[in-house]
Short mmCIF file of C-alpha atoms in Angstrom, two decimals:
data_model
loop_
_atom_site.label_atom_id
_atom_site.label_comp_id
_atom_site.label_asym_id
_atom_site.label_seq_id
_atom_site.Cartn_x
_atom_site.Cartn_y
_atom_site.Cartn_z
CA UNK I 17 55.47 107.92 196.45
CA UNK I 18 58.43 110.31 196.22
CA UNK I 19 56.36 113.03 194.53
CA UNK I 20 53.65 112.67 197.18
CA UNK I 21 56.27 112.87 199.92
CA UNK I 22 57.70 116.06 198.43
CA UNK I 23 54.22 117.61 198.37
CA UNK I 24 53.51 116.50 201.92
CA UNK I 25 56.82 117.91 203.03
CA UNK I 26 56.13 121.26 201.38
CA UNK I 27 52.63 121.39 202.84
CA UNK I 28 54.01 120.70 206.32
CA UNK I 29 56.45 123.60 206.02
CA UNK I 30 59.52 121.36 206.17
CA UNK I 31 61.54 120.82 203.03
CA UNK I 32 63.35 117.52 203.30
CA UNK I 33 67.06 118.14 202.61
CA UNK I 34 68.08 116.51 199.32
CA UNK I 35 70.82 114.43 200.96
CA UNK I 36 68.31 112.95 203.44
CA UNK I 37 65.45 112.35 201.04
CA UNK I 38 66.09 108.61 200.57
CA UNK I 39 66.33 108.04 204.34
CA UNK I 40 63.06 109.88 205.03
CA UNK I 41 61.34 108.20 202.07
CA UNK I 42 62.27 104.76 203.42
CA UNK I 43 60.99 105.64 206.89
CA UNK I 44 57.80 107.09 205.46
CA UNK I 45 57.19 103.97 203.39
CA UNK I 46 57.71 101.82 206.50
CA UNK I 47 55.12 103.83 208.40
CA UNK I 48 52.70 103.71 205.48
CA UNK I 49 53.08 99.92 205.29
CA UNK I 50 52.54 99.60 209.05
CA UNK I 51 49.40 101.69 209.01
CA UNK I 52 47.65 100.35 205.91
CA UNK I 53 45.53 97.93 207.93
CA UNK I 54 44.45 100.76 210.23
CA UNK I 55 43.31 102.84 207.26
CA UNK I 56 41.28 99.93 205.96
CA UNK I 57 39.67 99.08 209.32
CA UNK I 58 35.98 99.91 209.60
CA UNK I 59 35.46 102.43 212.38
CA UNK I 60 31.95 103.47 211.48
CA UNK I 61 30.23 104.84 214.56
CA UNK I 62 33.31 104.60 216.77
CA UNK I 63 34.43 107.64 218.72
CA UNK I 64 38.15 108.33 219.11
CA UNK I 65 39.95 107.78 222.39
CA UNK I 66 40.78 111.47 222.55
CA UNK I 67 41.30 111.91 226.25
CA UNK I 68 42.37 108.38 226.86
CA UNK I 69 41.31 106.48 229.96
CA UNK I 70 42.01 102.80 230.45
CA UNK I 71 38.52 102.06 231.68
CA UNK N 28 79.78 93.74 251.88
CA UNK N 29 81.19 91.58 249.09
CA UNK N 30 79.65 90.91 245.67
CA UNK N 31 78.31 87.48 246.59
CA UNK N 32 76.42 88.86 249.59
CA UNK N 33 75.12 91.81 247.57
CA UNK N 34 73.82 89.59 244.78
CA UNK N 35 71.83 87.47 247.26
CA UNK N 36 69.72 90.49 248.23
CA UNK N 37 66.52 91.59 246.54
CA UNK N 38 64.98 95.00 247.06
CA UNK N 39 62.43 93.59 249.51
CA UNK N 40 64.98 91.59 251.50
CA UNK N 41 67.40 94.54 251.61
CA UNK N 42 64.62 96.80 252.91
CA UNK N 43 63.70 94.25 255.60
CA UNK N 44 67.33 93.88 256.73
CA UNK N 45 67.82 97.64 256.94
CA UNK N 46 64.67 98.01 259.04
CA UNK N 47 65.95 95.29 261.39
CA UNK N 48 69.32 97.12 261.51
CA UNK N 49 71.10 93.95 260.29
CA UNK N 50 72.79 96.01 257.59
CA UNK N 51 73.18 99.74 257.20
CA UNK N 52 72.09 101.90 254.31
CA UNK N 53 75.66 103.22 254.05
CA UNK N 54 77.13 99.71 253.81
CA UNK N 55 74.63 98.76 251.12
CA UNK N 56 75.00 101.98 249.15
CA UNK N 57 78.80 101.81 249.24
CA UNK N 58 78.71 98.24 247.92
CA UNK N 59 76.33 99.23 245.12
CA UNK N 60 78.48 102.24 244.18
CA UNK N 61 81.58 100.03 244.07
CA UNK N 62 79.82 97.67 241.70
CA UNK N 63 78.72 100.54 239.48
CA UNK N 64 82.29 101.89 239.43
CA UNK N 65 83.62 98.48 238.46
CA UNK N 66 81.01 97.47 235.87
CA UNK N 67 79.72 100.64 234.26
CA UNK N 68 82.46 101.05 231.65
CA UNK N 69 81.66 97.54 230.39
CA UNK N 70 77.89 97.73 230.60
CA UNK N 71 76.97 101.42 230.10
CA UNK N 72 74.06 100.99 232.49
CA UNK N 73 74.41 104.51 233.95
CA UNK N 74 74.72 107.93 232.33
CA UNK N 75 75.19 109.80 235.61
CA UNK N 76 76.34 108.39 238.95
CA UNK N 77 75.39 110.45 242.01
CA UNK N 78 77.75 108.83 244.51
CA UNK N 79 78.14 111.74 246.94
CA UNK N 80 74.43 112.47 247.10
CA UNK N 81 73.62 108.78 247.53
CA UNK N 82 76.09 108.33 250.38
CA UNK N 83 74.84 111.50 252.10
CA UNK N 84 71.26 110.22 251.79
CA UNK N 85 72.29 106.79 253.09
CA UNK N 86 74.00 108.35 256.13
CA UNK N 87 70.83 110.33 256.81
CA UNK N 88 68.72 107.19 256.47
CA UNK N 89 70.86 105.36 259.02
CA UNK N 90 70.71 108.31 261.42
CA UNK N 91 66.93 108.47 261.08
CA UNK N 92 66.60 104.80 262.01
CA UNK N 93 68.92 105.18 265.00
CA UNK N 94 66.81 108.13 266.16
CA UNK N 95 63.72 105.96 266.07
CA UNK N 96 62.11 107.35 262.93
CA UNK N 97 59.54 105.19 261.17
CA UNK N 98 61.16 103.63 258.12
CA UNK N 99 59.42 104.05 254.80
CA UNK N 100 58.99 100.95 252.64
CA UNK N 101 62.16 101.73 250.65
CA UNK N 102 64.17 103.12 253.56
CA UNK N 103 67.89 103.17 252.75
CA UNK N 104 67.62 100.98 249.65
CA UNK N 105 69.59 102.01 246.52
CA UNK N 106 67.23 102.37 243.56
CA UNK N 107 68.16 103.98 240.22
CA UNK N 108 66.16 106.06 237.77
CA UNK N 109 65.93 105.93 233.99
CA UNK N 110 67.51 109.21 232.94
CA UNK N 111 64.26 110.75 231.78
CA UNK N 112 62.89 111.20 235.30
CA UNK N 113 63.48 114.79 236.39
CA UNK N 114 65.79 115.07 239.38
CA UNK N 115 66.25 118.37 241.18
CA UNK N 116 69.79 119.63 240.71
CA UNK N 117 70.93 116.54 238.78
CA UNK N 118 71.04 116.63 235.00
CA UNK N 119 68.36 114.68 233.17
CA UNK N 120 69.54 113.93 229.64
CA UNK N 121 66.77 111.64 228.34
CA UNK N 122 69.71 109.86 226.70
CA UNK N 123 70.28 112.76 224.31
CA UNK N 124 72.94 115.37 223.66
CA UNK N 125 70.05 117.80 223.17
CA UNK N 126 69.45 117.61 226.94
CA UNK N 127 73.11 117.11 227.92
CA UNK N 128 73.06 120.16 230.19
CA UNK N 129 69.43 120.08 231.29
CA UNK N 130 69.20 120.33 235.08
CA UNK N 131 65.61 120.30 236.41
CA UNK N 132 64.52 122.59 239.21
CA UNK N 133 62.37 119.96 240.85
CA UNK N 134 61.95 116.22 241.16
CA UNK N 135 59.35 114.33 239.16
CA UNK N 136 56.26 113.30 241.13
CA UNK N 137 57.14 109.60 241.42
CA UNK N 138 60.80 110.46 242.09
CA UNK N 139 59.62 112.50 245.05
CA UNK N 140 57.42 109.62 246.18
CA UNK N 141 60.20 107.02 246.17
CA UNK N 142 62.53 109.42 247.99
CA UNK N 143 59.82 110.14 250.56
CA UNK N 144 59.62 106.37 251.02
CA UNK N 145 63.33 106.37 251.87
CA UNK N 146 65.00 105.27 248.63
CA UNK N 147 68.63 106.18 247.96
CA UNK N 148 69.32 107.08 244.31
CA UNK N 149 72.82 106.04 243.17
CA UNK N 150 72.40 107.37 239.64
CA UNK N 151 70.52 107.77 236.38
CA UNK N 152 70.28 104.91 233.90
CA UNK N 153 71.12 104.85 230.22
CA UNK N 154 68.27 104.57 227.72
CA UNK N 155 67.51 104.67 224.03
CA UNK N 156 67.66 108.35 223.09
CA UNK N 157 64.43 110.07 224.16
CA UNK N 158 63.01 106.58 224.75
CA UNK N 159 62.33 106.30 221.02
CA UNK N 160 63.74 102.86 220.32
CA UNK N 161 64.14 99.42 221.86
CA UNK N 162 67.88 98.69 221.69
CA UNK N 163 69.67 101.24 223.96
CA UNK N 164 72.32 101.49 221.26
CA UNK N 165 72.91 105.07 222.30
CA UNK N 166 75.25 107.14 220.09
CA UNK N 167 75.86 109.69 222.85
CA UNK N 168 76.30 107.69 226.06
CA UNK N 169 77.32 104.26 224.77
CA UNK N 170 75.55 100.98 224.07
CA UNK N 171 74.13 99.30 227.16
CA UNK N 172 75.13 95.62 227.21
CA UNK N 173 73.16 92.50 227.99
CA UNK N 174 74.14 91.33 231.49
CA UNK N 175 74.19 87.67 230.40
CA UNK N 176 76.33 88.20 227.30
CA UNK N 177 77.67 91.63 226.28
CA UNK N 178 77.39 90.82 222.57
CA UNK N 179 73.61 90.74 222.85
CA UNK N 180 70.97 93.46 223.13
CA UNK N 181 69.74 94.42 226.58
CA UNK N 182 66.62 95.97 225.03
CA UNK N 183 65.14 99.37 225.53
CA UNK N 184 64.26 101.96 225.90
CA UNK N 185 64.86 101.32 229.64
CA UNK N 186 67.93 99.22 228.81
CA UNK N 187 70.27 100.67 231.42
CA UNK N 188 67.63 100.05 234.08
CA UNK N 189 67.37 96.37 233.12
CA UNK N 190 71.14 95.93 233.17
CA UNK N 191 71.52 97.72 236.51
CA UNK N 192 68.86 95.58 238.20
CA UNK N 193 70.18 92.31 236.74
CA UNK N 194 73.71 93.11 237.92
CA UNK N 195 72.77 94.42 241.39
CA UNK N 196 73.91 97.94 240.57
CA UNK N 197 70.93 98.95 242.67
CA UNK N 198 67.95 96.84 243.74
CA UNK N 199 65.38 98.29 241.40
CA UNK N 200 64.91 101.00 238.84
CA UNK N 201 62.13 103.23 237.63
CA UNK N 202 61.70 102.70 233.90
CA UNK N 203 59.07 103.93 231.52
CA UNK N 204 57.03 102.48 228.66
CA UNK N 205 55.59 103.80 225.47
CA UNK N 206 55.65 100.64 223.36
CA UNK N 207 57.34 98.04 225.53
CA UNK N 208 60.25 99.90 227.03
CA UNK N 209 60.19 98.06 230.35
CA UNK N 210 58.93 94.62 229.37
CA UNK N 211 61.42 94.30 226.50
CA UNK N 212 64.56 95.01 228.58
CA UNK N 213 63.07 93.04 231.49
CA UNK N 214 62.75 90.02 229.22
CA UNK N 215 66.20 90.40 227.65
CA UNK N 216 67.95 91.08 230.98
CA UNK N 217 66.13 88.39 232.97
CA UNK N 218 64.41 90.68 235.48
CA UNK N 219 60.81 91.67 236.25
CA UNK N 220 59.21 94.76 234.71
CA UNK N 221 55.68 96.02 235.25
CA UNK N 222 53.68 98.46 233.18
CA UNK N 223 50.86 99.69 235.41
CA UNK N 224 47.53 100.83 233.99
CA UNK N 225 47.66 104.10 232.08
CA UNK N 226 46.82 106.77 234.65
CA UNK N 227 47.88 104.71 237.68
CA UNK N 228 51.17 106.64 238.16
CA UNK N 229 51.85 110.30 237.52
CA UNK N 230 53.81 111.30 234.43
CA UNK N 231 54.69 114.70 235.86
CA UNK N 232 58.43 115.22 235.63
CA UNK N 233 58.97 112.43 233.08
CA UNK N 234 60.33 113.58 229.70
CA UNK N 235 57.53 112.56 227.34
CA UNK N 236 57.71 110.51 224.18
CA UNK N 237 53.99 110.18 223.48
CA UNK N 238 51.62 111.60 226.08
CA UNK N 239 48.77 109.19 225.52
CA UNK N 240 51.03 106.11 225.42
CA UNK N 241 53.66 106.84 228.09
CA UNK N 242 53.62 104.93 231.38
CA UNK N 243 56.05 105.04 234.32
CA UNK N 244 56.78 101.64 235.87
CA UNK N 245 59.04 99.65 238.19
CA UNK N 246 61.75 97.10 237.38
CA UNK N 247 63.14 94.70 239.97
CA UNK N 248 64.66 91.28 240.49
CA UNK N 249 61.42 89.74 241.72
CA UNK N 250 57.67 90.24 241.56
CA UNK N 251 57.69 91.17 245.25
CA UNK N 252 60.20 93.93 244.45
CA UNK N 253 58.05 95.51 241.73
CA UNK N 254 54.93 95.14 243.91
CA UNK N 255 56.72 97.02 246.66
CA UNK N 256 57.85 99.76 244.26
CA UNK N 257 54.43 100.10 242.60
CA UNK N 258 52.83 100.56 246.01
CA UNK N 259 55.04 103.61 246.46
CA UNK N 260 54.82 104.97 242.89
CA UNK N 261 51.04 104.65 242.45
CA UNK N 262 48.65 107.39 243.43
CA UNK N 263 46.77 110.41 242.25
CA UNK N 264 48.51 113.58 241.13
CA UNK N 265 46.03 116.37 240.51
CA UNK N 266 48.68 118.24 238.50
CA UNK N 267 48.92 115.42 235.93
CA UNK N 268 45.89 115.53 233.60
CA UNK N 269 46.39 111.86 232.66
CA UNK N 270 46.56 110.51 236.21
CA UNK N 271 43.40 108.93 237.65
CA UNK N 272 42.13 109.12 241.21
CA UNK N 273 41.76 105.41 242.03
CA UNK N 274 42.24 103.57 245.32
CA UNK N 275 45.69 101.97 245.58
CA UNK N 276 45.44 98.51 247.17
CA UNK N 277 48.26 96.76 249.02
CA UNK N 278 50.09 95.01 246.20
CA UNK N 279 52.13 92.96 248.65
CA UNK N 280 48.91 91.53 250.11
CA UNK N 281 48.02 90.34 246.61
CA UNK N 282 51.00 87.99 246.56
CA UNK N 283 49.15 85.02 248.03
CA UNK N 284 51.01 82.35 246.10
CA UNK N 285 47.74 80.88 244.84
CA UNK N 286 46.34 80.84 241.31
CA UNK N 287 43.74 78.15 241.98
CA UNK N 288 40.74 78.88 239.79
CA UNK N 289 42.46 81.78 238.02
CA UNK N 290 41.27 81.98 234.42
CA UNK N 291 44.20 82.50 232.04
CA UNK N 292 43.38 83.63 228.51
CA UNK N 293 45.69 82.46 225.75
CA UNK N 294 45.53 84.47 222.50
CA UNK N 295 47.21 81.85 220.31
CA UNK N 296 46.77 83.69 217.02
CA UNK N 297 49.11 86.63 216.45
CA UNK N 298 50.94 86.51 219.80
CA UNK N 299 52.09 82.90 219.30
CA UNK N 300 52.67 83.11 215.52
CA UNK N 301 56.17 82.13 214.42
CA UNK N 302 57.61 81.82 217.91
CA UNK N 303 61.24 80.78 218.21
CA UNK N 304 61.20 77.08 219.29
CA UNK N 305 62.93 77.84 222.59
CA UNK N 306 60.41 80.59 223.39
CA UNK N 307 57.54 78.27 222.47
CA UNK N 308 58.91 75.51 224.70
CA UNK N 309 59.45 77.84 227.65
CA UNK N 310 55.93 79.27 227.37
CA UNK N 311 54.36 75.82 227.11
CA UNK N 312 56.26 74.69 230.19
CA UNK N 313 55.08 77.78 232.07
CA UNK N 314 51.48 77.10 231.09
CA UNK N 315 51.79 73.53 232.34
CA UNK N 316 53.04 74.94 235.63
CA UNK N 317 49.97 77.17 235.85
CA UNK N 318 47.73 74.17 235.18
CA UNK N 319 49.51 72.18 237.90
CA UNK N 320 48.99 75.12 240.29
CA UNK N 321 45.23 75.01 239.61
CA UNK N 322 44.71 77.73 237.00
CA UNK N 323 42.34 77.22 234.06
CA UNK N 324 43.75 77.89 230.59
CA UNK N 325 41.20 79.27 228.13
CA UNK N 326 41.81 79.99 224.44
CA UNK N 327 40.82 83.54 223.51
CA UNK N 328 41.01 85.65 220.38
CA UNK N 329 42.18 89.25 220.19
CA UNK N 330 41.16 89.99 216.61
CA UNK N 331 42.56 93.51 216.61
CA UNK N 332 46.04 92.48 217.78
CA UNK N 333 47.50 92.81 214.30
CA UNK N 334 46.52 96.48 214.23
CA UNK N 335 48.69 97.44 217.19
CA UNK N 336 51.75 98.44 215.19
CA UNK N 337 49.89 100.80 212.87
CA UNK N 338 47.78 102.32 215.64
CA UNK N 339 50.83 102.83 217.80
CA UNK N 340 52.80 104.52 214.98
CA UNK N 341 49.97 106.83 214.01
CA UNK N 342 49.58 108.01 217.60
CA UNK N 343 53.18 108.01 218.83
CA UNK N 344 54.76 109.68 215.77
CA UNK N 345 52.77 112.92 215.74
CA UNK N 346 52.69 113.17 219.54
CA UNK N 347 56.49 112.72 219.69
CA UNK N 348 57.02 115.22 216.89
CA UNK N 349 54.81 117.74 218.66
CA UNK N 350 57.05 117.62 221.74
CA UNK N 351 60.29 117.76 219.72
CA UNK N 352 59.32 120.28 217.04
CA UNK N 353 61.20 123.20 218.52
CA UNK N 354 64.26 121.16 219.51
CA UNK N 355 64.44 119.62 216.04
CA UNK N 356 64.29 123.00 214.35
CA UNK N 357 67.12 124.42 216.45
CA UNK N 358 69.27 121.40 217.32
CA UNK N 359 68.36 118.71 214.79
CA UNK N 360 71.99 117.76 214.22
CA UNK N 361 72.43 116.91 217.92
CA UNK N 362 70.00 113.98 217.68
CA UNK N 363 71.15 110.46 216.84
CA UNK N 364 70.35 109.58 213.22
CA UNK N 365 67.78 106.86 213.99
CA UNK N 366 65.74 108.90 216.45
CA UNK N 367 65.89 112.09 214.38
CA UNK N 368 64.46 110.33 211.34
CA UNK N 369 61.73 108.62 213.37
CA UNK N 370 60.71 111.93 214.90
CA UNK N 371 60.67 113.84 211.61
CA UNK N 372 58.24 111.35 210.08
CA UNK N 373 55.70 112.56 212.63
CA UNK N 374 55.53 115.85 210.80
CA UNK N 375 54.44 114.21 207.57
CA UNK N 376 51.51 112.15 208.81
CA UNK N 377 47.94 113.27 208.22
CA UNK N 378 45.71 114.42 211.05
CA UNK N 379 42.93 112.13 209.82
CA UNK N 380 45.25 109.16 210.36
CA UNK N 381 45.85 110.21 213.96
CA UNK N 382 42.11 110.42 214.59
CA UNK N 383 41.49 107.12 212.83
CA UNK N 384 44.14 105.48 215.01
CA UNK N 385 42.43 106.85 218.11
CA UNK N 386 39.13 105.39 216.88
CA UNK N 387 40.69 101.97 216.30
CA UNK N 388 42.22 102.29 219.74
CA UNK N 389 38.71 102.56 221.16
CA UNK N 390 37.79 99.31 219.36
CA UNK N 391 40.89 97.54 220.73
CA UNK N 392 40.15 98.70 224.27
CA UNK N 393 36.54 97.54 224.02
CA UNK N 394 37.60 94.14 222.67
CA UNK N 395 39.92 93.69 225.65
CA UNK N 396 37.19 94.73 228.07
CA UNK N 397 34.91 92.00 226.69
CA UNK N 398 37.66 89.36 226.77
CA UNK N 399 38.28 90.17 230.42
CA UNK N 400 34.68 89.28 231.22
CA UNK N 401 35.65 85.63 230.75
CA UNK N 402 39.32 85.57 231.87
CA UNK N 403 41.32 87.14 234.71
CA UNK N 404 44.66 87.55 232.93
CA UNK N 405 46.11 87.10 229.44
CA UNK N 406 49.43 85.28 229.01
CA UNK N 407 51.72 85.71 226.00
CA UNK N 408 55.43 85.61 225.35
CA UNK N 409 57.11 88.94 226.11
CA UNK N 410 59.11 88.57 222.90
CA UNK N 411 58.55 86.14 220.03
CA UNK N 412 62.28 85.66 219.48
CA UNK N 413 65.32 84.80 221.58
CA UNK N 414 67.63 87.73 222.46
CA UNK N 415 69.20 89.19 219.29
CA UNK N 416 72.83 90.18 218.98
CA UNK N 417 73.63 93.90 219.07
CA UNK N 418 74.74 93.88 215.43
CA UNK N 419 71.58 92.09 214.23
CA UNK N 420 69.35 94.50 212.29
CA UNK N 421 66.85 91.79 211.33
CA UNK N 422 65.62 88.63 213.00
CA UNK N 423 63.87 85.51 211.78
CA UNK N 424 60.40 85.03 213.26
CA UNK N 425 59.13 81.75 211.89
CA UNK N 426 59.23 82.12 208.12
CA UNK N 427 59.32 85.93 208.33
CA UNK N 428 62.45 88.05 208.33
CA UNK N 429 61.72 91.38 209.99
CA UNK N 430 63.56 94.33 211.54
CA UNK N 431 64.70 93.58 215.07
CA UNK N 432 62.65 96.43 216.54
CA UNK N 433 59.48 95.15 214.86
CA UNK N 434 59.93 91.69 216.35
CA UNK N 435 60.79 92.97 219.82
CA UNK N 436 57.66 95.14 220.08
CA UNK N 437 55.26 92.62 218.55
CA UNK N 438 53.75 91.33 221.80
CA UNK N 439 54.09 94.34 224.08
CA UNK N 440 52.54 97.27 222.21
CA UNK N 441 48.98 95.97 222.33
CA UNK N 442 48.88 96.65 226.06
CA UNK N 443 50.33 100.13 225.67
CA UNK N 444 47.70 101.02 223.12
CA UNK N 445 44.94 99.66 225.38
CA UNK N 446 46.53 101.06 228.55
CA UNK N 447 46.15 97.78 230.46
CA UNK N 448 48.60 96.57 233.12
CA UNK N 449 51.19 94.04 231.96
CA UNK N 450 54.26 92.42 233.48
CA UNK N 451 57.25 90.53 232.08
CA UNK N 452 59.08 87.91 234.11
CA UNK N 453 61.56 85.19 233.24
CA UNK N 454 60.11 81.81 232.23
CA UNK N 455 63.27 80.05 231.06
CA UNK N 456 66.66 80.32 229.43
CA UNK N 457 67.98 79.49 225.98
CA UNK N 458 70.65 76.84 225.43
CA UNK N 459 73.08 79.78 225.24
CA UNK N 460 72.07 80.94 228.70
CA UNK N 461 69.99 83.96 227.68
CA UNK N 462 66.67 84.72 229.40
CA UNK N 463 63.19 84.21 227.93
CA UNK N 464 60.29 86.33 229.16
CA UNK N 465 56.57 85.73 229.71
CA UNK N 466 54.04 88.57 229.62
CA UNK N 467 50.92 88.64 231.81
CA UNK N 468 48.29 91.34 231.24
CA UNK N 469 45.20 92.17 233.25
CA UNK N 470 42.13 94.39 233.53
CA UNK N 471 42.46 98.14 233.91
CA UNK N 472 43.61 99.05 237.43
CA UNK N 473 43.83 95.39 238.39
CA UNK N 474 47.60 95.20 238.78
CA UNK N 475 47.02 93.12 241.91
CA UNK N 476 45.80 90.09 239.93
CA UNK N 477 48.66 90.45 237.42
CA UNK N 478 51.14 90.50 240.29
CA UNK N 479 49.46 87.53 242.00
CA UNK N 480 49.63 85.45 238.83
CA UNK N 481 53.25 86.39 238.17
CA UNK N 482 54.33 85.79 241.77
CA UNK N 483 52.75 82.32 242.01
CA UNK N 484 54.61 81.18 238.88
CA UNK N 485 57.86 82.85 239.91
CA UNK N 486 57.91 81.20 243.32
CA UNK N 487 57.29 77.80 241.78
CA UNK N 488 59.76 78.10 238.88
CA UNK N 489 62.41 80.10 240.77
CA UNK N 490 64.20 81.36 237.64
CA UNK N 491 65.03 84.51 239.60
CA UNK N 492 67.60 82.53 241.56
CA UNK N 493 69.76 82.29 238.44
CA UNK N 494 71.92 85.41 238.25
CA UNK N 495 74.43 86.68 235.67
CA UNK N 496 78.05 85.82 236.44
CA UNK N 497 79.34 89.37 235.98
#
C-alpha cells in the first residue's frame, strides 16, 4: 500500500512530505476501505450523474 | 426584553409580533445581541458579530413599518448566517484562517433574498473549517459547544448555527449541507434543520465544499420557522448552473397538521442497524404517534444505502480538492490538520473512481425514485447514536466501534448523494437530557410533504417546548 501511495503521489505531482507520510497513508487507507464496495458494485449500462439533477 | 420573554419566541411568532407592532425590531435585535455578548465566549456559536449593522438595519425596519411599508415575511427578525455565506463588506472566513481576511464584494444570492424579506443579520456562525467535518471542533475560532451540555458535541459543519438557534441567539440560521451538516447539528442541538432538494436554492455566494453535493438550507426552532425561511430562500437563480427553475409553493400552507393516509416508508435494514437503545425507543415512540395520527407505516428496502459512504467520499474528495488546490499549494500550513489531510487525499484518488461513484449515484437516485412510488416520505433516525462527548473519537454503534464522524453521517449522507429533501427534528431526549433527532426524507422538490409530516408530529409531541437552560 505504501509503495502504491508513493507512486500515486508522484504521478499526481505532489510528493508527500516524509514527516506526514503515515498520516496521509492512514487517511488513504480509510478512503480505500470506504470505497471498496463502490468499486465492486455492478454499474454495467449505467450512465454517470455528471450534471446532477435530483429528478 | 428579558431572556425568558426572548426564549418564548420562535421566528414565526417574532415576525408576527413585529408586523402587529407589539414589539420592535430594535428591541428584539438588542436582546439577541445581549445574549450573544453574554453566551458567545462559552459557546463559540459566532465567529463575527455585526452588532452595529444589525441595529442600524433594525432601526430601518422599524421606520419602514411606521411609514406604512409592506413588511416582508422576515421583517425585523434577527437571523444569523453560517460563516460561509458571502456577505458584502463583512468578512466570510468559512471557518478557516486561510479566509481570515476575505471580505466579499457582494452578498450571496440567498443572503440577498433573506435581507430583501426584511431579516436582520446579527452575525456569522462558527462552523467546521471549510464545512469539511461534522464536529465544529475548530482550531482557529474555537470549539462550538452543545447547548444542552457543553461537554458534548454540537455537530457540524453548521454547528454554530445549531447552537445559536437553540439558545435564541437569533431566531434562525442559514446552514449548509454536503453530507449532513444541517441535520447532524440540528439533531444534536435539539432544533429543526431542513436540507431542500438539490437545485431548490441557489449556491451562488456560498463557499463550496463539493459542488454536486452542497445544499443551502434553513435551521430554526420549529418546522414552521424553517418552512417560513425556505419560502424566502427557494427560487431560481439563472447565474447558478446547479439551480433549477421550479415553482415554489407556499410551504406554510403545507402545514395542515394532518398526516391521515400518509404513507411512511421505514428502511429498517442499514438505517436502523445497531441503534443506541434510547434512539431506538424514541423512534419507535414517534412511529406510534404517526400511526395514532392516521399515517400508514410501510417497510421498505434501500439496498444501496450501504454504498453512501464510499460514493460520497469518491465525489466529495476530488471536488473539494479541486476548489482548494491553489490555496493548499500556497497556504497549506494555515489549514487545520484534520481538514488539510482530508483535502489532500482528494488529489490521490483516481478519475475512474469518481466516474464510478457518479454511476452508482445514478443507481441510488433511481432506487429512491421507485421507492417513492409506494410511499410519501421515508423516516429514519437522524443519528444512530446518542450525542457523543467532544473528546470522544470513537463511538459504539451496536457491536461496532467506529469513528465518531462515521457514525454521525451514517443516516444523513444517503439523501445528499441522492439530492432529496430531508429534515431533522427532535423526537425525544436521553436520560441525560440530550436531544434525539428523527429524519424525514421526501421526493425531489416535494419539501411540502416533508414539512407537513414533520409539523404534524412536532405539534403532537411538542418537544420544541423544551429549551436549554443556558
